[in-house]
Amino acid sequence: MDDAYVQAPEHRPVAPAAEATGVPVIDLSPLAATPPPGAVDALAAEVGAACRDWGFLVAVGHGVPEATAARAVEAGRAFFALPAERKAAVRRTERAPLGYYDAEHTKNVRDWKEVFDIFPRELPPPAASADGELVFVNKWPGDGDLPGFRVALEEYAAAMEELAFKLLELIARSLNLRPDRLHGFFREQTTYMRVNRYPPCPRPDLVLGLGRHRDSGALTILRQDDDVGGLDVRRPSTGEWVRVRPVPGSLVVNVGDIIQVWSNDRYESVEHRASVNSEQERFSIPYFFNPARRTAVEPLEEMVSEERPSRYNAYDWGEFFCTRRRSNFSKLDVDNIQIAHLRKDSVAMPARTD
């Protein structure tokens, strides 16, 4: 096994993983009908507590049809079962970072996985493309290889987008904002979706399928493998790594860095990783809900006061996003950019009390 996969001793997984207890499992089914008075506010309060205390939640009753999710999962399995040369035909490049890839790096350590990325809403190419500017164009395998592959993933992505806007409204309500306060940032999204395959690994004690990280976007909605666990999160309250047991048919919703900044640290982007095992492959489908490329990300004015000044300098999401995408492509000489680098020097990071 290549040394590029080996984690530093302090970041290696410990087996058996401790199972997370008290994980917030939230039933979103009231959103599917006309809820009784107060039901949406109560649901928003649950979501807010989960975002504050855990940085993520497990959503059930989310309204995404199981058949739609199952078709997407099977499409992913069929793609990764293709011969290597057919997958290589839609391989991504550093400048065109959509499609297939099997050499991604997280924290400058190679991940034990292969992935396929798409933009559900393709971005137009830059009007005047500068040297090194990324071009986001989907690379689809031919229907001769995988009939129905594109349709299955696009159908699932559409269901994810509908759910993402509902979750965004609940988060806004939980912060005492008007329900559609955050919607305008997503008119021209940089949202993307990924299908992951984590193969069996001969040394799961040394390697991670996906290294420790925080998601840089607004929200991540993850379809876990119902049968094979591997999602680990670091509890904000204790710093302990714990395993999130799969709940069949559920979706795991992560707060990303952008929500942390918009909320001025009321909600925290949780650190997480994917562990592997020596016997079974594992599949997952994360949906990364991201704002428009020209978004200037900074604490919302409603979240800033004299008692709680802005904790972050504004940053350009498009530049941040592209920098992070480049860092995933190959090993760099330095760590990739984090929102901690954008924290105002005059603002310390005390333990959260609210």
mmCIF file with all atom_site columns, C-alpha atoms in Angstrom, residues 61-245:
data_model
loop_
_atom_site.group_PDB
_atom_site.id
_atom_site.type_symbol
_atom_site.label_atom_id
_atom_site.label_alt_id
_atom_site.label_comp_id
_atom_site.label_asym_id
_atom_site.label_entity_id
_atom_site.label_seq_id
_atom_site.pdbx_PDB_ins_code
_atom_site.Cartn_x
_atom_site.Cartn_y
_atom_site.Cartn_z
_atom_site.occupancy
_atom_site.B_iso_or_equiv
_atom_site.pdbx_formal_charge
_atom_site.auth_seq_id
_atom_site.auth_comp_id
_atom_site.auth_asym_id
_atom_site.auth_atom_id
_atom_site.pdbx_PDB_model_num
ATOM 1   C CA . GLY A 1 61  ? -39.627 11.591 7.074   1.00 0.00 ? 61  GLY A CA 1
ATOM 2   C CA . HIS A 1 62  ? -37.748 13.883 4.694   1.00 0.00 ? 62  HIS A CA 1
ATOM 3   C CA . GLY A 1 63  ? -40.006 13.291 1.688   1.00 0.00 ? 63  GLY A CA 1
ATOM 4   C CA . VAL A 1 64  ? -37.343 12.070 -0.754  1.00 0.00 ? 64  VAL A CA 1
ATOM 5   C CA . PRO A 1 65  ? -38.901 9.000  -2.417  1.00 0.00 ? 65  PRO A CA 1
ATOM 6   C CA . GLU A 1 66  ? -37.053 5.819  -1.535  1.00 0.00 ? 66  GLU A CA 1
ATOM 7   C CA . ALA A 1 67  ? -37.305 4.642  -5.151  1.00 0.00 ? 67  ALA A CA 1
ATOM 8   C CA . THR A 1 68  ? -35.561 7.824  -6.322  1.00 0.00 ? 68  THR A CA 1
ATOM 9   C CA . ALA A 1 69  ? -32.731 7.318  -3.829  1.00 0.00 ? 69  ALA A CA 1
ATOM 10  C CA . ALA A 1 70  ? -32.436 3.619  -4.680  1.00 0.00 ? 70  ALA A CA 1
ATOM 11  C CA . ARG A 1 71  ? -32.069 4.377  -8.397  1.00 0.00 ? 71  ARG A CA 1
ATOM 12  C CA . ALA A 1 72  ? -29.289 6.859  -7.659  1.00 0.00 ? 72  ALA A CA 1
ATOM 13  C CA . VAL A 1 73  ? -27.460 4.352  -5.446  1.00 0.00 ? 73  VAL A CA 1
ATOM 14  C CA . GLU A 1 74  ? -27.737 1.603  -8.063  1.00 0.00 ? 74  GLU A CA 1
ATOM 15  C CA . ALA A 1 75  ? -26.569 4.000  -10.772 1.00 0.00 ? 75  ALA A CA 1
ATOM 16  C CA . GLY A 1 76  ? -23.484 4.747  -8.692  1.00 0.00 ? 76  GLY A CA 1
ATOM 17  C CA . ARG A 1 77  ? -22.769 1.061  -8.114  1.00 0.00 ? 77  ARG A CA 1
ATOM 18  C CA . ALA A 1 78  ? -23.074 0.378  -11.842 1.00 0.00 ? 78  ALA A CA 1
ATOM 19  C CA . PHE A 1 79  ? -20.708 3.225  -12.690 1.00 0.00 ? 79  PHE A CA 1
ATOM 20  C CA . PHE A 1 80  ? -17.966 2.074  -10.321 1.00 0.00 ? 80  PHE A CA 1
ATOM 21  C CA . ALA A 1 81  ? -18.319 -1.484 -11.644 1.00 0.00 ? 81  ALA A CA 1
ATOM 22  C CA . LEU A 1 82  ? -17.273 -0.308 -15.132 1.00 0.00 ? 82  LEU A CA 1
ATOM 23  C CA . PRO A 1 83  ? -13.804 -1.264 -16.415 1.00 0.00 ? 83  PRO A CA 1
ATOM 24  C CA . ALA A 1 84  ? -11.089 1.215  -15.457 1.00 0.00 ? 84  ALA A CA 1
ATOM 25  C CA . GLU A 1 85  ? -10.678 2.527  -19.006 1.00 0.00 ? 85  GLU A CA 1
ATOM 26  C CA . ARG A 1 86  ? -14.364 3.479  -19.257 1.00 0.00 ? 86  ARG A CA 1
ATOM 27  C CA . LYS A 1 87  ? -14.247 5.355  -15.973 1.00 0.00 ? 87  LYS A CA 1
ATOM 28  C CA . ALA A 1 88  ? -11.047 7.049  -17.128 1.00 0.00 ? 88  ALA A CA 1
ATOM 29  C CA . ALA A 1 89  ? -12.912 8.349  -20.189 1.00 0.00 ? 89  ALA A CA 1
ATOM 30  C CA . VAL A 1 90  ? -14.816 10.751 -17.888 1.00 0.00 ? 90  VAL A CA 1
ATOM 31  C CA . ARG A 1 91  ? -11.895 11.443 -15.573 1.00 0.00 ? 91  ARG A CA 1
ATOM 32  C CA . ARG A 1 92  ? -11.689 14.935 -14.119 1.00 0.00 ? 92  ARG A CA 1
ATOM 33  C CA . THR A 1 93  ? -8.706  17.221 -14.507 1.00 0.00 ? 93  THR A CA 1
ATOM 34  C CA . GLU A 1 94  ? -7.307  19.980 -12.340 1.00 0.00 ? 94  GLU A CA 1
ATOM 35  C CA . ARG A 1 95  ? -8.920  22.617 -14.564 1.00 0.00 ? 95  ARG A CA 1
ATOM 36  C CA . ALA A 1 96  ? -12.185 20.728 -15.203 1.00 0.00 ? 96  ALA A CA 1
ATOM 37  C CA . PRO A 1 97  ? -12.877 19.182 -11.776 1.00 0.00 ? 97  PRO A CA 1
ATOM 38  C CA . LEU A 1 98  ? -16.104 17.275 -12.514 1.00 0.00 ? 98  LEU A CA 1
ATOM 39  C CA . GLY A 1 99  ? -16.346 13.599 -13.369 1.00 0.00 ? 99  GLY A CA 1
ATOM 40  C CA . TYR A 1 100 ? -14.461 10.557 -12.114 1.00 0.00 ? 100 TYR A CA 1
ATOM 41  C CA . TYR A 1 101 ? -11.445 10.621 -9.787  1.00 0.00 ? 101 TYR A CA 1
ATOM 42  C CA . ASP A 1 102 ? -9.582  8.101  -7.648  1.00 0.00 ? 102 ASP A CA 1
ATOM 43  C CA . ALA A 1 103 ? -6.676  10.085 -6.201  1.00 0.00 ? 103 ALA A CA 1
ATOM 44  C CA . GLU A 1 104 ? -8.282  12.797 -4.076  1.00 0.00 ? 104 GLU A CA 1
ATOM 45  C CA . HIS A 1 105 ? -6.428  14.322 -1.134  1.00 0.00 ? 105 HIS A CA 1
ATOM 46  C CA . THR A 1 106 ? -7.861  15.617 2.130   1.00 0.00 ? 106 THR A CA 1
ATOM 47  C CA . LYS A 1 107 ? -5.489  17.482 4.454   1.00 0.00 ? 107 LYS A CA 1
ATOM 48  C CA . ASN A 1 108 ? -2.753  16.495 1.982   1.00 0.00 ? 108 ASN A CA 1
ATOM 49  C CA . VAL A 1 109 ? -3.222  12.750 2.600   1.00 0.00 ? 109 VAL A CA 1
ATOM 50  C CA . ARG A 1 110 ? -4.665  10.557 -0.135  1.00 0.00 ? 110 ARG A CA 1
ATOM 51  C CA . ASP A 1 111 ? -8.171  9.190  0.500   1.00 0.00 ? 111 ASP A CA 1
ATOM 52  C CA . TRP A 1 112 ? -9.054  5.510  0.055   1.00 0.00 ? 112 TRP A CA 1
ATOM 53  C CA . LYS A 1 113 ? -11.972 6.041  -2.343  1.00 0.00 ? 113 LYS A CA 1
ATOM 54  C CA . GLU A 1 114 ? -13.137 6.751  -5.860  1.00 0.00 ? 114 GLU A CA 1
ATOM 55  C CA . VAL A 1 115 ? -15.700 9.437  -6.691  1.00 0.00 ? 115 VAL A CA 1
ATOM 56  C CA . PHE A 1 116 ? -17.921 10.799 -9.448  1.00 0.00 ? 116 PHE A CA 1
ATOM 57  C CA . ASP A 1 117 ? -18.944 14.482 -9.262  1.00 0.00 ? 117 ASP A CA 1
ATOM 58  C CA . ILE A 1 118 ? -21.645 16.425 -11.109 1.00 0.00 ? 118 ILE A CA 1
ATOM 59  C CA . PHE A 1 119 ? -23.137 19.894 -10.990 1.00 0.00 ? 119 PHE A CA 1
ATOM 60  C CA . PRO A 1 120 ? -26.940 19.455 -11.024 1.00 0.00 ? 120 PRO A CA 1
ATOM 61  C CA . ARG A 1 121 ? -27.088 22.973 -12.475 1.00 0.00 ? 121 ARG A CA 1
ATOM 62  C CA . GLU A 1 122 ? -24.150 23.357 -14.814 1.00 0.00 ? 122 GLU A CA 1
ATOM 63  C CA . LEU A 1 123 ? -22.350 26.682 -14.617 1.00 0.00 ? 123 LEU A CA 1
ATOM 64  C CA . PRO A 1 124 ? -21.710 28.517 -17.878 1.00 0.00 ? 124 PRO A CA 1
ATOM 65  C CA . PRO A 1 125 ? -18.015 28.700 -18.809 1.00 0.00 ? 125 PRO A CA 1
ATOM 66  C CA . PRO A 1 126 ? -16.302 31.990 -17.885 1.00 0.00 ? 126 PRO A CA 1
ATOM 67  C CA . ALA A 1 127 ? -16.843 34.704 -20.509 1.00 0.00 ? 127 ALA A CA 1
ATOM 68  C CA . ALA A 1 128 ? -13.128 35.425 -20.592 1.00 0.00 ? 128 ALA A CA 1
ATOM 69  C CA . SER A 1 129 ? -11.360 32.413 -19.158 1.00 0.00 ? 129 SER A CA 1
ATOM 70  C CA . ALA A 1 130 ? -8.166  33.358 -17.367 1.00 0.00 ? 130 ALA A CA 1
ATOM 71  C CA . ASP A 1 131 ? -5.238  30.958 -17.115 1.00 0.00 ? 131 ASP A CA 1
ATOM 72  C CA . GLY A 1 132 ? -5.984  28.414 -14.434 1.00 0.00 ? 132 GLY A CA 1
ATOM 73  C CA . GLU A 1 133 ? -9.670  29.327 -13.999 1.00 0.00 ? 133 GLU A CA 1
ATOM 74  C CA . LEU A 1 134 ? -11.795 26.254 -13.322 1.00 0.00 ? 134 LEU A CA 1
ATOM 75  C CA . VAL A 1 135 ? -14.416 25.147 -15.821 1.00 0.00 ? 135 VAL A CA 1
ATOM 76  C CA . PHE A 1 136 ? -17.395 23.251 -14.411 1.00 0.00 ? 136 PHE A CA 1
ATOM 77  C CA . VAL A 1 137 ? -18.782 21.044 -17.176 1.00 0.00 ? 137 VAL A CA 1
ATOM 78  C CA . ASN A 1 138 ? -20.325 17.656 -16.425 1.00 0.00 ? 138 ASN A CA 1
ATOM 79  C CA . LYS A 1 139 ? -18.728 14.569 -17.958 1.00 0.00 ? 139 LYS A CA 1
ATOM 80  C CA . TRP A 1 140 ? -21.374 11.891 -18.401 1.00 0.00 ? 140 TRP A CA 1
ATOM 81  C CA . PRO A 1 141 ? -20.628 8.277  -19.385 1.00 0.00 ? 141 PRO A CA 1
ATOM 82  C CA . GLY A 1 142 ? -22.349 7.234  -22.585 1.00 0.00 ? 142 GLY A CA 1
ATOM 83  C CA . ASP A 1 143 ? -25.796 5.685  -22.458 1.00 0.00 ? 143 ASP A CA 1
ATOM 84  C CA . GLY A 1 144 ? -24.267 2.619  -24.067 1.00 0.00 ? 144 GLY A CA 1
ATOM 85  C CA . ASP A 1 145 ? -22.248 2.076  -20.902 1.00 0.00 ? 145 ASP A CA 1
ATOM 86  C CA . LEU A 1 146 ? -24.904 3.080  -18.375 1.00 0.00 ? 146 LEU A CA 1
ATOM 87  C CA . PRO A 1 147 ? -28.437 3.580  -19.702 1.00 0.00 ? 147 PRO A CA 1
ATOM 88  C CA . GLY A 1 148 ? -30.416 5.793  -17.329 1.00 0.00 ? 148 GLY A CA 1
ATOM 89  C CA . PHE A 1 149 ? -27.384 6.838  -15.265 1.00 0.00 ? 149 PHE A CA 1
ATOM 90  C CA . ARG A 1 150 ? -27.744 10.563 -15.907 1.00 0.00 ? 150 ARG A CA 1
ATOM 91  C CA . VAL A 1 151 ? -31.517 10.531 -15.423 1.00 0.00 ? 151 VAL A CA 1
ATOM 92  C CA . ALA A 1 152 ? -31.216 8.711  -12.085 1.00 0.00 ? 152 ALA A CA 1
ATOM 93  C CA . LEU A 1 153 ? -28.679 11.172 -10.665 1.00 0.00 ? 153 LEU A CA 1
ATOM 94  C CA . GLU A 1 154 ? -30.482 14.268 -11.951 1.00 0.00 ? 154 GLU A CA 1
ATOM 95  C CA . GLU A 1 155 ? -33.788 13.043 -10.532 1.00 0.00 ? 155 GLU A CA 1
ATOM 96  C CA . TYR A 1 156 ? -32.181 12.476 -7.140  1.00 0.00 ? 156 TYR A CA 1
ATOM 97  C CA . ALA A 1 157 ? -30.438 15.872 -7.248  1.00 0.00 ? 157 ALA A CA 1
ATOM 98  C CA . ALA A 1 158 ? -33.769 17.591 -7.922  1.00 0.00 ? 158 ALA A CA 1
ATOM 99  C CA . ALA A 1 159 ? -35.277 15.945 -4.832  1.00 0.00 ? 159 ALA A CA 1
ATOM 100 C CA . MET A 1 160 ? -32.230 17.031 -2.816  1.00 0.00 ? 160 MET A CA 1
ATOM 101 C CA . GLU A 1 161 ? -32.613 20.642 -3.911  1.00 0.00 ? 161 GLU A CA 1
ATOM 102 C CA . GLU A 1 162 ? -36.251 20.720 -2.817  1.00 0.00 ? 162 GLU A CA 1
ATOM 103 C CA . LEU A 1 163 ? -35.285 19.335 0.589   1.00 0.00 ? 163 LEU A CA 1
ATOM 104 C CA . ALA A 1 164 ? -32.295 21.702 0.899   1.00 0.00 ? 164 ALA A CA 1
ATOM 105 C CA . PHE A 1 165 ? -34.504 24.780 0.577   1.00 0.00 ? 165 PHE A CA 1
ATOM 106 C CA . LYS A 1 166 ? -36.865 23.412 3.245   1.00 0.00 ? 166 LYS A CA 1
ATOM 107 C CA . LEU A 1 167 ? -33.928 22.865 5.598   1.00 0.00 ? 167 LEU A CA 1
ATOM 108 C CA . LEU A 1 168 ? -32.602 26.334 4.809   1.00 0.00 ? 168 LEU A CA 1
ATOM 109 C CA . GLU A 1 169 ? -35.958 27.807 5.855   1.00 0.00 ? 169 GLU A CA 1
ATOM 110 C CA . LEU A 1 170 ? -35.931 25.852 9.128   1.00 0.00 ? 170 LEU A CA 1
ATOM 111 C CA . ILE A 1 171 ? -32.416 27.078 9.895   1.00 0.00 ? 171 ILE A CA 1
ATOM 112 C CA . ALA A 1 172 ? -33.441 30.681 9.160   1.00 0.00 ? 172 ALA A CA 1
ATOM 113 C CA . ARG A 1 173 ? -36.444 30.352 11.473  1.00 0.00 ? 173 ARG A CA 1
ATOM 114 C CA . SER A 1 174 ? -34.257 28.858 14.195  1.00 0.00 ? 174 SER A CA 1
ATOM 115 C CA . LEU A 1 175 ? -32.068 31.986 14.036  1.00 0.00 ? 175 LEU A CA 1
ATOM 116 C CA . ASN A 1 176 ? -35.164 34.244 14.273  1.00 0.00 ? 176 ASN A CA 1
ATOM 117 C CA . LEU A 1 177 ? -34.751 35.338 10.656  1.00 0.00 ? 177 LEU A CA 1
ATOM 118 C CA . ARG A 1 178 ? -37.545 35.580 8.131   1.00 0.00 ? 178 ARG A CA 1
ATOM 119 C CA . PRO A 1 179 ? -38.092 32.141 6.551   1.00 0.00 ? 179 PRO A CA 1
ATOM 120 C CA . ASP A 1 180 ? -36.703 33.055 3.109   1.00 0.00 ? 180 ASP A CA 1
ATOM 121 C CA . ARG A 1 181 ? -33.804 35.161 4.409   1.00 0.00 ? 181 ARG A CA 1
ATOM 122 C CA . LEU A 1 182 ? -31.122 32.860 2.957   1.00 0.00 ? 182 LEU A CA 1
ATOM 123 C CA . HIS A 1 183 ? -32.825 31.831 -0.280  1.00 0.00 ? 183 HIS A CA 1
ATOM 124 C CA . GLY A 1 184 ? -31.495 34.691 -2.388  1.00 0.00 ? 184 GLY A CA 1
ATOM 125 C CA . PHE A 1 185 ? -27.917 33.482 -2.046  1.00 0.00 ? 185 PHE A CA 1
ATOM 126 C CA . PHE A 1 186 ? -28.802 30.333 -4.018  1.00 0.00 ? 186 PHE A CA 1
ATOM 127 C CA . ARG A 1 187 ? -30.286 31.767 -7.230  1.00 0.00 ? 187 ARG A CA 1
ATOM 128 C CA . GLU A 1 188 ? -27.178 30.758 -9.205  1.00 0.00 ? 188 GLU A CA 1
ATOM 129 C CA . GLN A 1 189 ? -25.857 27.859 -7.190  1.00 0.00 ? 189 GLN A CA 1
ATOM 130 C CA . THR A 1 190 ? -22.466 26.211 -7.155  1.00 0.00 ? 190 THR A CA 1
ATOM 131 C CA . THR A 1 191 ? -24.113 23.142 -5.639  1.00 0.00 ? 191 THR A CA 1
ATOM 132 C CA . TYR A 1 192 ? -22.594 19.814 -6.612  1.00 0.00 ? 192 TYR A CA 1
ATOM 133 C CA . MET A 1 193 ? -23.334 16.150 -5.932  1.00 0.00 ? 193 MET A CA 1
ATOM 134 C CA . ARG A 1 194 ? -20.935 13.268 -5.500  1.00 0.00 ? 194 ARG A CA 1
ATOM 135 C CA . VAL A 1 195 ? -21.177 9.490  -5.565  1.00 0.00 ? 195 VAL A CA 1
ATOM 136 C CA . ASN A 1 196 ? -18.529 7.841  -3.349  1.00 0.00 ? 196 ASN A CA 1
ATOM 137 C CA . ARG A 1 197 ? -17.211 4.289  -3.343  1.00 0.00 ? 197 ARG A CA 1
ATOM 138 C CA . TYR A 1 198 ? -14.939 3.212  -0.485  1.00 0.00 ? 198 TYR A CA 1
ATOM 139 C CA . PRO A 1 199 ? -13.347 -0.155 -1.423  1.00 0.00 ? 199 PRO A CA 1
ATOM 140 C CA . PRO A 1 200 ? -12.280 -2.718 1.182   1.00 0.00 ? 200 PRO A CA 1
ATOM 141 C CA . CYS A 1 201 ? -8.919  -1.683 2.605   1.00 0.00 ? 201 CYS A CA 1
ATOM 142 C CA . PRO A 1 202 ? -6.157  -4.018 3.837   1.00 0.00 ? 202 PRO A CA 1
ATOM 143 C CA . ARG A 1 203 ? -5.087  -1.568 6.581   1.00 0.00 ? 203 ARG A CA 1
ATOM 144 C CA . PRO A 1 204 ? -8.139  0.291  7.913   1.00 0.00 ? 204 PRO A CA 1
ATOM 145 C CA . ASP A 1 205 ? -6.138  1.078  11.039  1.00 0.00 ? 205 ASP A CA 1
ATOM 146 C CA . LEU A 1 206 ? -3.801  3.339  9.027   1.00 0.00 ? 206 LEU A CA 1
ATOM 147 C CA . VAL A 1 207 ? -6.047  4.751  6.307   1.00 0.00 ? 207 VAL A CA 1
ATOM 148 C CA . LEU A 1 208 ? -9.216  6.826  5.968   1.00 0.00 ? 208 LEU A CA 1
ATOM 149 C CA . GLY A 1 209 ? -11.698 6.761  3.132   1.00 0.00 ? 209 GLY A CA 1
ATOM 150 C CA . LEU A 1 210 ? -12.055 10.500 3.621   1.00 0.00 ? 210 LEU A CA 1
ATOM 151 C CA . GLY A 1 211 ? -9.791  12.405 5.958   1.00 0.00 ? 211 GLY A CA 1
ATOM 152 C CA . ARG A 1 212 ? -10.930 14.696 8.738   1.00 0.00 ? 212 ARG A CA 1
ATOM 153 C CA . HIS A 1 213 ? -12.453 17.929 7.419   1.00 0.00 ? 213 HIS A CA 1
ATOM 154 C CA . ARG A 1 214 ? -15.288 20.411 7.696   1.00 0.00 ? 214 ARG A CA 1
ATOM 155 C CA . ASP A 1 215 ? -17.560 21.055 4.732   1.00 0.00 ? 215 ASP A CA 1
ATOM 156 C CA . SER A 1 216 ? -16.937 24.472 3.215   1.00 0.00 ? 216 SER A CA 1
ATOM 157 C CA . GLY A 1 217 ? -20.420 25.092 1.783   1.00 0.00 ? 217 GLY A CA 1
ATOM 158 C CA . ALA A 1 218 ? -23.756 25.870 3.410   1.00 0.00 ? 218 ALA A CA 1
ATOM 159 C CA . LEU A 1 219 ? -25.339 22.443 3.912   1.00 0.00 ? 219 LEU A CA 1
ATOM 160 C CA . THR A 1 220 ? -24.408 18.865 3.094   1.00 0.00 ? 220 THR A CA 1
ATOM 161 C CA . ILE A 1 221 ? -27.143 16.238 2.774   1.00 0.00 ? 221 ILE A CA 1
ATOM 162 C CA . LEU A 1 222 ? -25.679 12.729 2.876   1.00 0.00 ? 222 LEU A CA 1
ATOM 163 C CA . ARG A 1 223 ? -27.257 9.455  1.879   1.00 0.00 ? 223 ARG A CA 1
ATOM 164 C CA . GLN A 1 224 ? -25.292 6.897  3.915   1.00 0.00 ? 224 GLN A CA 1
ATOM 165 C CA . ASP A 1 225 ? -24.922 3.258  3.017   1.00 0.00 ? 225 ASP A CA 1
ATOM 166 C CA . ASP A 1 226 ? -27.802 1.593  4.895   1.00 0.00 ? 226 ASP A CA 1
ATOM 167 C CA . ASP A 1 227 ? -25.756 -1.549 5.598   1.00 0.00 ? 227 ASP A CA 1
ATOM 168 C CA . VAL A 1 228 ? -22.142 -0.448 6.053   1.00 0.00 ? 228 VAL A CA 1
ATOM 169 C CA . GLY A 1 229 ? -21.250 2.242  8.567   1.00 0.00 ? 229 GLY A CA 1
ATOM 170 C CA . GLY A 1 230 ? -18.224 4.500  8.385   1.00 0.00 ? 230 GLY A CA 1
ATOM 171 C CA . LEU A 1 231 ? -19.299 8.087  9.056   1.00 0.00 ? 231 LEU A CA 1
ATOM 172 C CA . ASP A 1 232 ? -17.423 9.448  12.073  1.00 0.00 ? 232 ASP A CA 1
ATOM 173 C CA . VAL A 1 233 ? -17.946 12.878 13.622  1.00 0.00 ? 233 VAL A CA 1
ATOM 174 C CA . ARG A 1 234 ? -15.964 14.732 16.246  1.00 0.00 ? 234 ARG A CA 1
ATOM 175 C CA . ARG A 1 235 ? -18.331 15.820 19.001  1.00 0.00 ? 235 ARG A CA 1
ATOM 176 C CA . PRO A 1 236 ? -17.921 19.566 19.566  1.00 0.00 ? 236 PRO A CA 1
ATOM 177 C CA . SER A 1 237 ? -18.524 19.187 23.301  1.00 0.00 ? 237 SER A CA 1
ATOM 178 C CA . THR A 1 238 ? -15.878 16.516 23.955  1.00 0.00 ? 238 THR A CA 1
ATOM 179 C CA . GLY A 1 239 ? -13.591 16.334 20.917  1.00 0.00 ? 239 GLY A CA 1
ATOM 180 C CA . GLU A 1 240 ? -14.207 12.558 20.777  1.00 0.00 ? 240 GLU A CA 1
ATOM 181 C CA . TRP A 1 241 ? -14.580 10.757 17.445  1.00 0.00 ? 241 TRP A CA 1
ATOM 182 C CA . VAL A 1 242 ? -17.830 8.773  17.345  1.00 0.00 ? 242 VAL A CA 1
ATOM 183 C CA . ARG A 1 243 ? -19.505 6.608  14.697  1.00 0.00 ? 243 ARG A CA 1
ATOM 184 C CA . VAL A 1 244 ? -22.922 7.677  13.368  1.00 0.00 ? 244 VAL A CA 1
ATOM 185 C CA . ARG A 1 245 ? -24.884 4.458  12.993  1.00 0.00 ? 245 ARG A CA 1
#
